[in-house]
Amino acid sequence: DVPTLDPTEWERRWQLMVDIFAIALRCDQARFGTAMFQSGGERVILKGNYRFADGTEHAFDEPETAHEFWHDYTPSGANTDMKWHTRYIMQQIAYFIAALDDGAFPDANGRSILENSGFMIGTELGNGNRHDLESVFHVTNGMGDRLGVGQVLDVGSRDCVDLYNTVATAYGITPRMGNQGYYAGDIDALLVNPDPPRA
């Protein structure tokens, strides 16, 4: 069965989970984790009234699952259900980022957990309709000054795993994962800070 979810209730449960995760990080009870609000191929249907952070209200009455939205996608942008659903997801990610960037709970160096941590948002499909790997999208923070930020990079046909290897390189981790075509100096030269902070 395809679950039908109330967007406000789903958000409430997500925020409780994220708050617990943030508390664990602040108390040094966790140092690594993954928070996934919704997977790329999720099959859920949102139904119910919802108020976004900017005050915009929307009555979700999705006729099909979010998975099908991507298969119905057209470049003309006519699929408004997909746009509202995506906006809803991004607001949940924004809540998580804010919890990690809360200045009321600074680390010993005065920075927030977000500033000191490695944080990445990403997907592994570029076009959800075709299930292809073109134009795959990732966003990272500076990872405690280990990566150069404030730039948009097009890394061409490089595999997502190459980006993960680049992040590992920035942390001094040398074993490589994934495809054997990865080599230091590809994405690394574009992102890794040549003078990283001391551990």
Coordinates of C-alpha atoms in Angstrom, one line a residue:
D1 CA 0.0 0.0 0.0
V2 CA 1.1 3.5 -0.7
P3 CA 1.2 5.6 2.5
T4 CA -0.8 8.9 2.5
L5 CA 0.8 11.3 4.9
D6 CA -0.3 14.6 6.5
P7 CA 2.5 17.0 5.8
T8 CA 2.3 18.8 9.1
E9 CA 2.5 15.5 11.1
W10 CA 5.3 14.2 9.0
E11 CA 7.2 17.4 9.6
R12 CA 6.6 17.2 13.3
R13 CA 8.1 13.7 13.5
W14 CA 11.1 14.7 11.3
Q15 CA 11.8 17.7 13.5
L16 CA 11.8 15.6 16.7
M17 CA 14.3 13.2 15.1
V18 CA 16.5 16.0 13.9
D19 CA 16.4 17.7 17.3
I20 CA 17.6 14.5 19.0
F21 CA 20.4 14.1 16.4
A22 CA 21.5 17.7 17.0
I23 CA 21.5 17.2 20.8
A24 CA 23.6 14.1 20.4
L25 CA 26.2 16.1 18.4
R26 CA 26.2 19.0 20.8
C27 CA 26.8 16.6 23.7
D28 CA 29.5 14.7 21.8
Q29 CA 27.5 11.5 21.9
A30 CA 27.6 11.2 18.1
R31 CA 30.2 12.1 15.5
F32 CA 28.7 10.7 12.4
G33 CA 25.3 10.1 10.9
T34 CA 22.9 10.4 8.0
A35 CA 19.5 12.0 8.0
M36 CA 17.3 11.1 5.1
F37 CA 13.9 12.8 4.9
Q38 CA 12.8 11.1 1.7
S39 CA 14.6 8.9 -0.8
G40 CA 14.7 9.7 -4.5
G41 CA 12.3 6.9 -5.4
E42 CA 9.9 7.4 -2.5
R43 CA 6.3 6.4 -3.0
V44 CA 4.3 8.6 -0.6
I45 CA 1.3 10.9 -1.1
L46 CA 0.8 14.1 0.8
K47 CA -2.7 15.2 1.7
G48 CA -3.6 18.0 4.0
N49 CA -3.1 21.7 4.7
Y50 CA 0.4 23.0 5.3
R51 CA 2.0 26.4 6.1
F52 CA 5.5 27.0 4.8
A53 CA 8.1 29.0 6.8
D54 CA 7.4 32.1 4.8
G55 CA 3.7 32.0 5.6
T56 CA 2.6 30.5 2.2
E57 CA -0.2 28.0 2.7
H58 CA -0.8 25.1 0.4
A59 CA -3.4 22.4 0.4
F60 CA -1.6 19.2 -0.6
D61 CA -3.8 16.8 -2.5
E62 CA -1.3 14.8 -4.5
P63 CA -3.0 12.6 -7.1
E64 CA -0.1 10.2 -7.3
T65 CA 3.2 9.4 -5.5
A66 CA 6.2 11.6 -5.6
H67 CA 8.0 9.0 -7.6
E68 CA 5.6 9.4 -10.4
F69 CA 6.0 13.2 -10.4
W70 CA 9.5 12.8 -11.9
H71 CA 8.2 10.5 -14.6
D72 CA 5.6 13.1 -15.4
Y73 CA 8.2 15.9 -15.5
T74 CA 8.3 18.1 -18.6
P75 CA 10.8 20.9 -19.2
S76 CA 7.9 23.4 -19.5
G77 CA 7.6 23.1 -15.7
A78 CA 3.9 22.4 -15.8
N79 CA 4.1 19.8 -12.9
T80 CA 3.1 22.0 -10.0
D81 CA 2.6 19.0 -7.7
M82 CA 6.3 18.2 -8.0
K83 CA 7.3 21.8 -7.3
W84 CA 5.3 21.9 -4.1
H85 CA 6.5 18.5 -3.0
T86 CA 10.2 19.5 -3.6
R87 CA 9.7 22.8 -1.8
Y88 CA 8.3 20.8 1.2
I89 CA 11.3 18.5 1.2
M90 CA 13.8 21.4 1.0
Q91 CA 12.1 23.1 4.0
Q92 CA 12.7 20.0 6.1
I93 CA 16.4 20.0 5.1
A94 CA 16.6 23.7 6.0
Y95 CA 15.3 22.9 9.5
F96 CA 18.1 20.4 9.9
I97 CA 20.7 22.9 8.7
A98 CA 19.4 25.5 11.2
A99 CA 19.6 23.0 14.1
L100 CA 23.3 22.3 13.3
D101 CA 24.0 26.0 12.8
D102 CA 22.4 27.1 16.1
G103 CA 24.8 29.8 17.6
A104 CA 23.4 29.0 21.1
F105 CA 25.4 25.8 21.1
P106 CA 28.9 26.7 19.9
D107 CA 31.8 24.3 19.7
A108 CA 35.0 25.0 21.7
N109 CA 36.3 27.2 18.9
G110 CA 33.2 29.3 18.9
R111 CA 31.9 28.0 15.6
S112 CA 28.7 26.1 15.1
I113 CA 28.5 22.3 14.6
L114 CA 27.6 23.0 11.0
E115 CA 30.7 25.1 10.4
N116 CA 33.0 22.5 12.0
S117 CA 31.3 19.4 10.4
G118 CA 31.3 17.8 7.0
F119 CA 27.8 18.3 5.6
M120 CA 26.6 17.3 2.2
I121 CA 23.2 17.3 0.5
G122 CA 23.0 15.3 -2.6
T123 CA 21.3 12.9 -5.0
E124 CA 22.6 10.2 -7.2
L125 CA 20.3 10.8 -10.2
G126 CA 20.4 13.8 -12.5
N127 CA 17.1 13.4 -14.3
G128 CA 14.7 11.4 -12.3
N129 CA 12.6 10.7 -15.3
R130 CA 15.4 9.0 -17.3
H131 CA 17.3 7.7 -14.2
D132 CA 20.5 9.0 -15.7
L133 CA 23.7 10.3 -14.0
E134 CA 23.9 13.6 -15.9
S135 CA 23.9 16.8 -14.0
V136 CA 23.9 15.1 -10.6
F137 CA 23.6 17.8 -7.9
H138 CA 25.5 18.0 -4.6
V139 CA 26.0 20.8 -2.1
T140 CA 28.7 20.8 0.6
N141 CA 29.7 23.1 3.3
G142 CA 33.4 24.1 4.0
M143 CA 33.8 21.1 6.2
G144 CA 35.8 23.0 8.8
D145 CA 37.8 24.9 6.1
R146 CA 38.8 21.6 4.5
L147 CA 37.0 22.5 1.3
G148 CA 36.8 25.7 -0.7
V149 CA 33.2 26.9 -0.9
G150 CA 31.3 29.7 -2.6
Q151 CA 31.6 28.2 -6.0
V152 CA 29.6 26.3 -8.5
L153 CA 31.5 23.5 -10.2
D154 CA 30.7 21.4 -13.2
V155 CA 32.7 18.3 -12.9
G156 CA 31.5 16.9 -16.2
S157 CA 31.0 13.2 -16.3
R158 CA 32.9 12.4 -13.1
D159 CA 31.1 9.8 -11.0
C160 CA 29.5 10.9 -7.7
V161 CA 31.8 8.5 -5.9
D162 CA 34.7 10.7 -7.0
L163 CA 33.2 13.6 -5.0
Y164 CA 33.0 11.3 -2.0
N165 CA 36.6 10.3 -2.5
T166 CA 37.5 14.0 -2.6
V167 CA 35.8 14.6 0.7
A168 CA 37.7 11.7 2.2
T169 CA 40.9 13.1 0.8
A170 CA 40.1 16.4 2.6
Y171 CA 39.9 14.5 5.8
G172 CA 43.2 12.7 5.2
I173 CA 41.5 9.3 4.4
T174 CA 43.5 7.6 1.6
P175 CA 41.7 4.3 0.8
R176 CA 39.5 4.8 -2.3
M177 CA 36.0 3.7 -2.8
G178 CA 34.0 2.9 -5.9
N179 CA 35.3 3.0 -9.4
Q180 CA 39.0 2.7 -10.1
G181 CA 39.0 5.6 -12.5
Y182 CA 39.3 8.1 -9.6
Y183 CA 42.6 9.8 -9.2
A184 CA 43.9 12.5 -6.9
G185 CA 44.0 15.9 -8.6
D186 CA 40.7 15.7 -10.5
I187 CA 38.0 17.2 -8.4
D188 CA 40.5 17.5 -5.5
A189 CA 42.3 20.3 -7.2
L190 CA 39.1 22.2 -7.5
L191 CA 37.8 21.7 -3.9
V192 CA 40.3 20.6 -1.4
N193 CA 41.9 23.4 0.7
P194 CA 45.7 23.0 0.2
D195 CA 46.3 24.3 3.8
P196 CA 43.6 22.4 5.8
P197 CA 43.2 23.0 9.6
R198 CA 45.2 20.9 12.0
A199 CA 43.3 18.0 13.5

